[in-house]
């Protein structure tokens, strides 16, 4: 993932015997980051990495401090824009104006103003209205794509298409528009998650974001004239669009919803199923009591969640656990490490659906807690529930698993199984 150079001048702490810094996208670290993250956190839970030009925050307490401290800013559109090759810059102005409207790239009070527009529609009680639809869609898709006794890829068969189907229905995207809509989303992901590297890839991603914004602006106009039972209509009915938030800001935030709606949920489904298949005793415990499905999803979020880290910037000089963080320094808040911090979680490397309610950071914390958490939990829980109860012979095939190279996401390219 291309990033800009941080301004920090702090020298790395002297490493003890046995500790050697490694690149986080090293194939071995990307495939299984946890042994290295343990050694990094044990060495120093707040570590200046000259290799990554960023502070790596891996301790649970230290990361929680960052999520609460207004000195730690979520605004990072400028670094993303600085990473664009010179030849693609002419396409970038409007695209990055759209990104600047994303809640995830705004700090309070701006973030709070934008988020309030969606708060009611993302609440668990509102999401619960879609439970029957999600459960029916899950069974129907599995019936078509996951025939008992046959082999398949859980990513392609269910984990990617189901969240896309659910989110498109919830947002109000007609089925006929789905292919273009999800193509644009994937290319926006290349930009935001750092997969775009060459000028051609950047141009495609930037244009896709503009296309997505244009499409959603048209959908908003349609829903103003003819409301439906969907998210856009419900938010418009709330009366905030055009008053506390402009229509342009609303459409920009919808592009964030569209991008985030499928990615996190897809990764959560795959990682939860993988964890259960790798831990037969835990799978048996869930089969014995299906009420434990939600516990399995929560433990998957902690143990090997869909997001490895979030990137922040220091808005001003401040002290973090005895380290002098300077204004402009980049900060990698490594939730994957914090979620396995032994200072916070007993036996943190063990996957246990009976662990209990110890708070994980799989959906973040505080102002930037994932607004779509209730929907992601609903969809992931529905898939795990059906697979656990109706596919007793489900098993993981003995093939090498490949993880997408990403600083931010924890995503398998495929999960080969026998249904």
Tab-separated table of C-alpha atoms in Angstrom:
chain	number	residue	atom	x	y	z
A	1	UNK	CA	0.000	0.000	0.000
A	2	UNK	CA	1.537	3.275	-1.060
A	3	UNK	CA	1.727	5.914	1.641
A	4	UNK	CA	3.435	9.229	2.156
A	5	UNK	CA	6.486	9.782	4.304
A	6	UNK	CA	5.733	10.672	7.912
A	7	UNK	CA	7.355	13.661	9.568
A	8	UNK	CA	8.532	11.829	12.676
A	9	UNK	CA	12.169	12.156	13.553
A	10	UNK	CA	12.165	9.852	16.556
A	11	UNK	CA	14.790	7.120	16.400
A	12	UNK	CA	13.671	3.514	16.750
A	13	UNK	CA	14.112	2.034	20.177
A	14	UNK	CA	17.058	-0.310	20.421
A	15	UNK	CA	15.864	-3.826	19.683
A	16	UNK	CA	16.559	-6.588	22.194
A	17	UNK	CA	18.166	-9.827	21.170
A	18	UNK	CA	15.735	-11.886	19.137
A	19	UNK	CA	13.639	-9.012	17.813
A	20	UNK	CA	13.962	-8.068	14.146
A	21	UNK	CA	11.513	-5.740	12.477
A	22	UNK	CA	9.720	-7.203	9.469
A	23	UNK	CA	7.680	-5.693	6.667
A	24	UNK	CA	3.983	-6.164	7.403
A	25	UNK	CA	3.342	-7.204	3.789
A	26	UNK	CA	6.072	-9.823	3.847
A	27	UNK	CA	4.238	-12.903	2.466
A	28	UNK	CA	4.855	-14.965	5.610
A	29	UNK	CA	3.708	-12.158	7.925
A	30	UNK	CA	0.694	-11.408	5.728
A	31	UNK	CA	-0.308	-15.093	5.787
A	32	UNK	CA	-0.015	-15.404	9.581
A	33	UNK	CA	0.654	-12.031	11.219
A	34	UNK	CA	0.107	-13.047	14.814
A	35	UNK	CA	3.514	-14.492	15.832
A	36	UNK	CA	5.256	-11.383	14.550
A	37	UNK	CA	2.665	-9.027	16.068
A	38	UNK	CA	3.201	-10.741	19.435
A	39	UNK	CA	6.950	-10.177	19.229
A	40	UNK	CA	6.432	-6.564	18.143
A	41	UNK	CA	4.016	-5.846	20.995
A	42	UNK	CA	6.313	-7.578	23.504
A	43	UNK	CA	9.213	-5.456	22.258
A	44	UNK	CA	7.280	-2.196	22.410
A	45	UNK	CA	3.499	-1.712	22.103
A	46	UNK	CA	4.180	1.758	20.634
A	47	UNK	CA	6.990	1.351	18.116
A	48	UNK	CA	8.373	3.831	15.598
A	49	UNK	CA	8.919	1.888	12.381
A	50	UNK	CA	11.378	3.492	9.990
A	51	UNK	CA	10.469	0.697	7.564
A	52	UNK	CA	6.804	1.741	7.451
A	53	UNK	CA	7.395	5.416	8.321
A	54	UNK	CA	4.735	5.142	11.001
A	55	UNK	CA	4.080	4.408	14.649
A	56	UNK	CA	2.878	0.816	15.083
A	57	UNK	CA	0.467	0.687	18.040
A	58	UNK	CA	-0.124	-2.927	19.059
A	59	UNK	CA	-1.051	-2.859	22.758
A	60	UNK	CA	-4.742	-2.916	23.680
A	61	UNK	CA	-4.490	-0.136	26.285
A	62	UNK	CA	-2.359	2.055	24.029
A	63	UNK	CA	-4.660	1.544	21.047
A	64	UNK	CA	-7.723	2.382	23.147
A	65	UNK	CA	-5.974	5.587	24.182
A	66	UNK	CA	-5.514	6.492	20.512
A	67	UNK	CA	-9.165	5.799	19.694
A	68	UNK	CA	-10.218	8.189	22.475
A	69	UNK	CA	-7.640	10.942	21.957
A	70	UNK	CA	-8.662	13.829	19.644
A	71	UNK	CA	-4.966	14.289	18.852
A	72	UNK	CA	-5.249	11.137	16.715
A	73	UNK	CA	-6.945	12.135	13.481
A	74	UNK	CA	-8.803	9.984	10.951
A	75	UNK	CA	-8.342	12.545	8.159
A	76	UNK	CA	-6.039	10.930	5.592
A	77	UNK	CA	-7.425	11.850	2.194
A	78	UNK	CA	-4.357	13.982	1.425
A	79	UNK	CA	-1.908	11.071	1.900
A	80	UNK	CA	-4.064	8.931	-0.384
A	81	UNK	CA	-4.023	11.663	-3.011
A	82	UNK	CA	-0.273	12.150	-2.653
A	83	UNK	CA	0.174	8.473	-3.546
A	84	UNK	CA	-1.476	8.900	-6.966
A	85	UNK	CA	1.042	8.835	-9.859
A	86	UNK	CA	1.562	12.225	-11.495
A	87	UNK	CA	-0.018	11.071	-14.758
A	88	UNK	CA	-3.320	10.249	-13.038
A	89	UNK	CA	-3.590	13.442	-10.979
A	90	UNK	CA	-5.827	15.199	-13.505
A	91	UNK	CA	-8.519	12.586	-12.804
A	92	UNK	CA	-8.157	12.819	-9.047
A	93	UNK	CA	-9.663	16.148	-7.981
A	94	UNK	CA	-13.335	15.168	-8.004
A	95	UNK	CA	-12.673	11.635	-6.744
A	96	UNK	CA	-10.823	12.867	-3.666
A	97	UNK	CA	-13.482	15.491	-3.030
A	98	UNK	CA	-15.891	12.529	-2.786
A	99	UNK	CA	-13.567	10.694	-0.388
A	100	UNK	CA	-13.361	13.796	1.795
A	101	UNK	CA	-17.100	13.346	2.499
A	102	UNK	CA	-16.654	9.820	3.865
A	103	UNK	CA	-17.305	9.635	7.606
A	104	UNK	CA	-14.287	7.394	8.066
A	105	UNK	CA	-12.027	10.229	6.892
A	106	UNK	CA	-13.538	12.915	9.141
A	107	UNK	CA	-12.970	13.842	12.787
A	108	UNK	CA	-15.503	15.206	15.302
A	109	UNK	CA	-17.514	17.384	15.160
A	110	UNK	CA	-17.765	16.923	11.384
A	111	UNK	CA	-17.825	13.143	11.750
A	112	UNK	CA	-20.672	13.319	14.273
A	113	UNK	CA	-22.734	15.597	12.021
A	114	UNK	CA	-22.373	13.224	9.068
A	115	UNK	CA	-22.932	10.048	11.073
A	116	UNK	CA	-26.146	11.265	12.710
A	117	UNK	CA	-27.867	11.176	9.329
A	118	UNK	CA	-27.569	7.361	9.273
A	119	UNK	CA	-27.632	6.561	12.988
A	120	UNK	CA	-31.265	5.468	13.237
A	121	UNK	CA	-31.224	3.350	10.065
A	122	UNK	CA	-28.094	1.476	11.182
A	123	UNK	CA	-29.389	0.757	14.684
A	124	UNK	CA	-29.864	-2.932	15.497
A	125	UNK	CA	-33.650	-2.533	15.809
A	126	UNK	CA	-33.851	-1.112	12.279
A	127	UNK	CA	-31.517	-3.732	10.824
A	128	UNK	CA	-33.625	-6.442	12.497
A	129	UNK	CA	-36.409	-5.729	9.992
A	130	UNK	CA	-34.258	-7.438	7.361
A	131	UNK	CA	-33.626	-10.634	9.343
A	132	UNK	CA	-36.223	-12.716	7.490
A	133	UNK	CA	-34.981	-11.500	4.097
A	134	UNK	CA	-31.357	-12.247	5.029
A	135	UNK	CA	-32.167	-15.734	6.296
A	136	UNK	CA	-34.204	-16.591	3.193
A	137	UNK	CA	-31.531	-15.192	0.878
A	138	UNK	CA	-28.849	-17.206	2.704
A	139	UNK	CA	-30.734	-20.496	2.371
A	140	UNK	CA	-31.635	-19.842	-1.256
A	141	UNK	CA	-28.066	-18.983	-2.236
A	142	UNK	CA	-26.589	-21.944	-0.382
A	143	UNK	CA	-29.173	-24.269	-1.938
A	144	UNK	CA	-28.044	-23.171	-5.412
A	145	UNK	CA	-24.319	-22.967	-4.832
A	146	UNK	CA	-23.444	-25.340	-1.971
A	147	UNK	CA	-24.740	-28.820	-2.781
A	148	UNK	CA	-24.008	-31.278	0.064
A	149	UNK	CA	-21.185	-33.630	-0.837
A	150	UNK	CA	-19.755	-31.375	-3.529
A	151	UNK	CA	-16.648	-29.223	-3.275
A	152	UNK	CA	-16.656	-25.483	-3.688
A	153	UNK	CA	-15.160	-22.146	-2.699
A	154	UNK	CA	-16.979	-20.552	0.219
A	155	UNK	CA	-15.691	-17.103	-0.802
A	156	UNK	CA	-17.130	-17.215	-4.328
A	157	UNK	CA	-20.173	-19.336	-3.441
A	158	UNK	CA	-21.568	-17.301	-0.555
A	159	UNK	CA	-19.235	-14.906	1.286
A	160	UNK	CA	-18.944	-12.393	-1.544
A	161	UNK	CA	-22.309	-12.613	-3.332
A	162	UNK	CA	-24.571	-12.724	-0.264
A	163	UNK	CA	-23.453	-9.442	1.366
A	164	UNK	CA	-23.603	-7.834	-2.080
A	165	UNK	CA	-27.175	-9.049	-2.576
A	166	UNK	CA	-28.290	-7.980	0.910
A	167	UNK	CA	-26.659	-4.592	0.769
A	168	UNK	CA	-27.954	-3.809	-2.720
A	169	UNK	CA	-31.477	-4.678	-1.557
A	170	UNK	CA	-31.105	-2.549	1.582
A	171	UNK	CA	-29.629	0.402	-0.283
A	172	UNK	CA	-32.211	0.141	-3.055
A	173	UNK	CA	-29.992	-0.749	-6.032
A	174	UNK	CA	-32.077	-2.585	-8.682
A	175	UNK	CA	-30.839	-6.089	-9.449
A	176	UNK	CA	-30.194	-5.183	-13.092
A	177	UNK	CA	-27.692	-2.519	-12.001
A	178	UNK	CA	-25.779	-4.900	-9.733
A	179	UNK	CA	-22.863	-5.836	-12.054
A	180	UNK	CA	-21.826	-2.224	-12.732
A	181	UNK	CA	-22.457	-1.191	-9.129
A	182	UNK	CA	-20.227	-3.900	-7.652
A	183	UNK	CA	-17.526	-3.481	-10.311
A	184	UNK	CA	-17.216	0.195	-9.363
A	185	UNK	CA	-17.102	-0.786	-5.676
A	186	UNK	CA	-14.285	-3.247	-6.250
A	187	UNK	CA	-12.219	-0.654	-8.099
A	188	UNK	CA	-12.853	1.926	-5.343
A	189	UNK	CA	-11.518	-0.713	-2.959
A	190	UNK	CA	-8.334	-0.920	-5.018
A	191	UNK	CA	-7.834	2.801	-4.407
A	192	UNK	CA	-8.720	2.979	-0.709
A	193	UNK	CA	-7.032	-0.285	0.316
A	194	UNK	CA	-3.880	0.351	-1.684
A	195	UNK	CA	-4.126	-2.350	-4.347
A	196	UNK	CA	-3.891	0.241	-7.135
A	197	UNK	CA	-0.226	0.831	-7.885
A	198	UNK	CA	0.163	1.665	-11.565
A	199	UNK	CA	-1.161	4.743	-13.334
A	200	UNK	CA	-3.725	2.737	-15.315
A	201	UNK	CA	-5.076	1.148	-12.126
A	202	UNK	CA	-5.365	4.530	-10.429
A	203	UNK	CA	-7.221	6.007	-13.408
A	204	UNK	CA	-9.678	3.103	-13.380
A	205	UNK	CA	-10.250	3.402	-9.625
A	206	UNK	CA	-10.679	7.176	-9.678
A	207	UNK	CA	-13.157	7.020	-12.563
A	208	UNK	CA	-15.054	4.203	-10.836
A	209	UNK	CA	-15.517	6.368	-7.738
A	210	UNK	CA	-16.876	9.188	-9.891
A	211	UNK	CA	-19.185	6.739	-11.688
A	212	UNK	CA	-20.422	5.381	-8.364
A	213	UNK	CA	-21.094	8.896	-7.081
A	214	UNK	CA	-23.002	9.808	-10.260
A	215	UNK	CA	-25.069	6.626	-10.074
A	216	UNK	CA	-26.008	7.111	-6.420
A	217	UNK	CA	-26.863	10.790	-7.019
A	218	UNK	CA	-29.325	9.607	-9.654
A	219	UNK	CA	-30.766	7.033	-7.253
A	220	UNK	CA	-31.268	9.726	-4.611
A	221	UNK	CA	-33.155	11.875	-7.125
A	222	UNK	CA	-35.373	8.894	-8.014
A	223	UNK	CA	-36.130	8.167	-4.343
A	224	UNK	CA	-37.045	11.801	-3.690
A	225	UNK	CA	-39.638	11.530	-6.435
A	226	UNK	CA	-40.728	7.954	-5.674
A	227	UNK	CA	-39.782	6.632	-2.185
A	228	UNK	CA	-39.293	2.888	-1.671
A	229	UNK	CA	-38.618	0.593	1.277
A	230	UNK	CA	-34.865	1.159	1.356
A	231	UNK	CA	-32.094	3.042	3.162
A	232	UNK	CA	-32.003	6.066	0.852
A	233	UNK	CA	-35.757	6.627	1.119
A	234	UNK	CA	-35.691	6.242	4.901
A	235	UNK	CA	-32.871	8.756	5.351
A	236	UNK	CA	-34.526	11.250	3.006
A	237	UNK	CA	-37.729	10.909	5.030
A	238	UNK	CA	-35.777	11.863	8.157
A	239	UNK	CA	-35.505	15.417	6.894
A	240	UNK	CA	-31.799	16.014	7.547
A	241	UNK	CA	-30.704	16.006	3.907
A	242	UNK	CA	-30.563	19.588	2.729
A	243	UNK	CA	-30.502	20.930	6.294
A	244	UNK	CA	-27.767	19.503	8.568
A	245	UNK	CA	-26.149	17.651	5.648
A	246	UNK	CA	-26.085	18.675	1.998
A	247	UNK	CA	-27.262	16.313	-0.727
A	248	UNK	CA	-23.720	16.242	-2.095
A	249	UNK	CA	-22.415	15.106	1.296
A	250	UNK	CA	-25.182	12.496	1.531
A	251	UNK	CA	-24.284	11.005	-1.843
A	252	UNK	CA	-20.598	11.008	-0.923
A	253	UNK	CA	-21.373	9.078	2.269
A	254	UNK	CA	-23.461	6.602	0.281
A	255	UNK	CA	-20.364	5.786	-1.789
A	256	UNK	CA	-18.627	4.885	1.483
A	257	UNK	CA	-21.576	2.707	2.518
A	258	UNK	CA	-21.529	1.002	-0.872
A	259	UNK	CA	-17.804	0.278	-0.631
A	260	UNK	CA	-17.810	-0.876	2.985
A	261	UNK	CA	-21.078	-2.807	2.836
A	262	UNK	CA	-19.701	-5.958	1.270
A	263	UNK	CA	-15.986	-6.124	2.090
A	264	UNK	CA	-16.077	-6.350	5.891
A	265	UNK	CA	-19.019	-8.761	6.003
A	266	UNK	CA	-17.504	-11.044	3.366
A	267	UNK	CA	-14.225	-11.300	5.279
A	268	UNK	CA	-16.058	-11.866	8.564
A	269	UNK	CA	-18.064	-14.772	7.117
A	270	UNK	CA	-14.970	-16.478	5.721
A	271	UNK	CA	-12.805	-15.980	8.803
A	272	UNK	CA	-15.541	-17.190	11.155
A	273	UNK	CA	-16.184	-20.365	9.139
A	274	UNK	CA	-12.450	-21.024	8.783
A	275	UNK	CA	-11.948	-20.688	12.539
A	276	UNK	CA	-14.774	-23.132	13.281
A	277	UNK	CA	-13.512	-25.681	10.744
A	278	UNK	CA	-10.010	-25.441	12.210
A	279	UNK	CA	-11.354	-25.932	15.748
A	280	UNK	CA	-13.693	-28.970	15.672
A	281	UNK	CA	-14.470	-28.776	19.399
A	282	UNK	CA	-15.721	-25.212	19.001
A	283	UNK	CA	-17.756	-26.198	15.937
A	284	UNK	CA	-19.277	-29.038	17.967
A	285	UNK	CA	-20.127	-26.598	20.774
A	286	UNK	CA	-22.011	-24.361	18.335
A	287	UNK	CA	-23.831	-27.331	16.799
A	288	UNK	CA	-24.833	-28.454	20.269
A	289	UNK	CA	-26.334	-25.043	21.004
A	290	UNK	CA	-27.043	-22.852	17.933
A	291	UNK	CA	-27.594	-19.915	20.287
A	292	UNK	CA	-23.791	-19.821	20.358
A	293	UNK	CA	-23.624	-18.722	16.715
A	294	UNK	CA	-23.470	-15.065	17.743
A	295	UNK	CA	-20.713	-15.927	20.233
A	296	UNK	CA	-18.745	-17.595	17.444
A	297	UNK	CA	-19.067	-14.491	15.263
A	298	UNK	CA	-17.859	-12.249	18.106
A	299	UNK	CA	-14.907	-14.519	18.828
A	300	UNK	CA	-13.997	-14.545	15.130
A	301	UNK	CA	-13.981	-10.749	15.199
A	302	UNK	CA	-11.492	-10.860	18.053
A	303	UNK	CA	-9.384	-13.863	17.072
A	304	UNK	CA	-8.936	-13.195	13.348
A	305	UNK	CA	-11.172	-10.318	12.362
A	306	UNK	CA	-11.834	-8.871	8.896
A	307	UNK	CA	-9.702	-5.784	9.562
A	308	UNK	CA	-6.076	-5.821	10.723
A	309	UNK	CA	-5.569	-2.122	11.361
A	310	UNK	CA	-6.713	1.409	10.748
A	311	UNK	CA	-4.474	4.299	9.739
A	312	UNK	CA	-4.475	7.616	11.563
A	313	UNK	CA	-2.413	10.813	11.649
A	314	UNK	CA	-1.259	12.846	14.633
A	315	UNK	CA	-3.107	16.178	14.555
A	316	UNK	CA	-0.667	17.694	17.066
A	317	UNK	CA	2.306	16.733	19.214
A	318	UNK	CA	1.432	14.446	22.120
A	319	UNK	CA	2.901	11.765	24.352
A	320	UNK	CA	1.837	8.152	23.886
A	321	UNK	CA	3.029	5.695	26.491
A	322	UNK	CA	6.242	7.676	26.942
A	323	UNK	CA	6.846	8.165	23.216
A	324	UNK	CA	6.890	11.667	21.666
A	325	UNK	CA	4.448	11.559	18.743
A	326	UNK	CA	4.803	14.585	16.462
A	327	UNK	CA	2.150	16.418	14.472
A	328	UNK	CA	1.803	14.802	11.045
A	329	UNK	CA	3.175	11.403	12.090
A	330	UNK	CA	1.376	8.431	10.621
A	331	UNK	CA	-0.007	5.880	13.075
A	332	UNK	CA	-0.965	2.268	12.357
A	333	UNK	CA	-3.529	1.198	14.973
A	334	UNK	CA	-3.059	-2.567	14.729
A	335	UNK	CA	-6.324	-3.959	16.096
A	336	UNK	CA	-5.289	-7.501	15.115
A	337	UNK	CA	-2.502	-7.261	17.692
A	338	UNK	CA	-4.576	-5.495	20.343
A	339	UNK	CA	-7.271	-8.170	20.068
A	340	UNK	CA	-4.692	-10.756	21.110
A	341	UNK	CA	-3.004	-8.744	23.836
A	342	UNK	CA	-2.522	-11.059	26.849
A	343	UNK	CA	-2.854	-8.008	29.111
A	344	UNK	CA	-6.497	-7.858	28.000
A	345	UNK	CA	-7.442	-11.405	26.923
A	346	UNK	CA	-6.554	-14.640	28.693
A	347	UNK	CA	-4.958	-17.255	26.416
A	348	UNK	CA	-5.442	-14.843	23.499
A	349	UNK	CA	-4.369	-17.177	20.685
A	350	UNK	CA	-7.056	-19.722	21.565
A	351	UNK	CA	-10.307	-19.551	19.607
A	352	UNK	CA	-13.136	-20.148	22.089
A	353	UNK	CA	-16.818	-19.495	21.421
A	354	UNK	CA	-17.377	-19.567	25.177
A	355	UNK	CA	-14.887	-16.790	25.886
A	356	UNK	CA	-17.603	-14.395	27.031
A	357	UNK	CA	-18.196	-10.699	26.629
A	358	UNK	CA	-14.654	-9.300	26.880
A	359	UNK	CA	-14.638	-6.296	24.564
A	360	UNK	CA	-12.805	-6.759	21.283
A	361	UNK	CA	-11.906	-4.085	18.746
A	362	UNK	CA	-13.047	-5.979	15.669
A	363	UNK	CA	-15.418	-3.148	14.757
A	364	UNK	CA	-13.312	-0.380	16.256
A	365	UNK	CA	-14.352	1.731	19.238
A	366	UNK	CA	-15.774	5.124	20.092
A	367	UNK	CA	-16.668	7.741	17.487
A	368	UNK	CA	-15.467	5.560	14.616
A	369	UNK	CA	-17.096	2.310	15.772
A	370	UNK	CA	-18.262	0.603	12.568
A	371	UNK	CA	-21.709	1.997	11.813
A	372	UNK	CA	-22.571	-1.136	9.821
A	373	UNK	CA	-21.730	-3.563	12.644
A	374	UNK	CA	-25.344	-4.687	13.194
A	375	UNK	CA	-25.830	-5.529	9.510
A	376	UNK	CA	-22.491	-7.364	9.299
A	377	UNK	CA	-23.369	-9.392	12.400
A	378	UNK	CA	-26.788	-10.246	10.995
A	379	UNK	CA	-25.485	-11.498	7.642
A	380	UNK	CA	-22.460	-13.345	9.039
A	381	UNK	CA	-24.588	-14.926	11.757
A	382	UNK	CA	-27.147	-16.129	9.208
A	383	UNK	CA	-24.475	-17.862	7.098
A	384	UNK	CA	-22.768	-19.499	10.080
A	385	UNK	CA	-26.122	-20.617	11.493
A	386	UNK	CA	-27.246	-22.344	8.269
A	387	UNK	CA	-23.864	-23.958	7.644
A	388	UNK	CA	-23.585	-25.243	11.203
A	389	UNK	CA	-27.117	-26.639	11.391
A	390	UNK	CA	-27.765	-27.830	7.841
A	391	UNK	CA	-24.327	-28.905	6.592
A	392	UNK	CA	-23.135	-31.527	9.117
A	393	UNK	CA	-20.398	-32.809	6.770
A	394	UNK	CA	-18.897	-29.404	5.999
A	395	UNK	CA	-15.113	-29.721	5.981
A	396	UNK	CA	-12.060	-27.728	4.998
A	397	UNK	CA	-10.136	-29.134	2.043
A	398	UNK	CA	-6.418	-29.577	2.500
A	399	UNK	CA	-5.185	-26.885	0.162
A	400	UNK	CA	-2.814	-23.969	0.642
A	401	UNK	CA	-4.776	-20.887	1.668
A	402	UNK	CA	-3.820	-17.558	0.133
A	403	UNK	CA	-4.442	-14.238	1.876
A	404	UNK	CA	-4.837	-11.041	-0.095
A	405	UNK	CA	-1.790	-8.785	0.411
A	406	UNK	CA	-3.188	-5.877	2.423
A	407	UNK	CA	-2.104	-3.783	5.377
A	408	UNK	CA	-5.711	-3.118	6.314
A	409	UNK	CA	-7.834	-6.185	5.546
A	410	UNK	CA	-7.612	-9.837	6.550
A	411	UNK	CA	-9.127	-11.500	3.487
A	412	UNK	CA	-8.745	-14.932	1.927
A	413	UNK	CA	-8.739	-15.211	-1.853
A	414	UNK	CA	-10.614	-18.524	-1.594
A	415	UNK	CA	-11.775	-21.035	1.037
A	416	UNK	CA	-11.966	-24.534	-0.512
A	417	UNK	CA	-14.511	-26.732	1.283
A	418	UNK	CA	-16.602	-29.853	0.865
A	419	UNK	CA	-20.240	-29.102	1.609
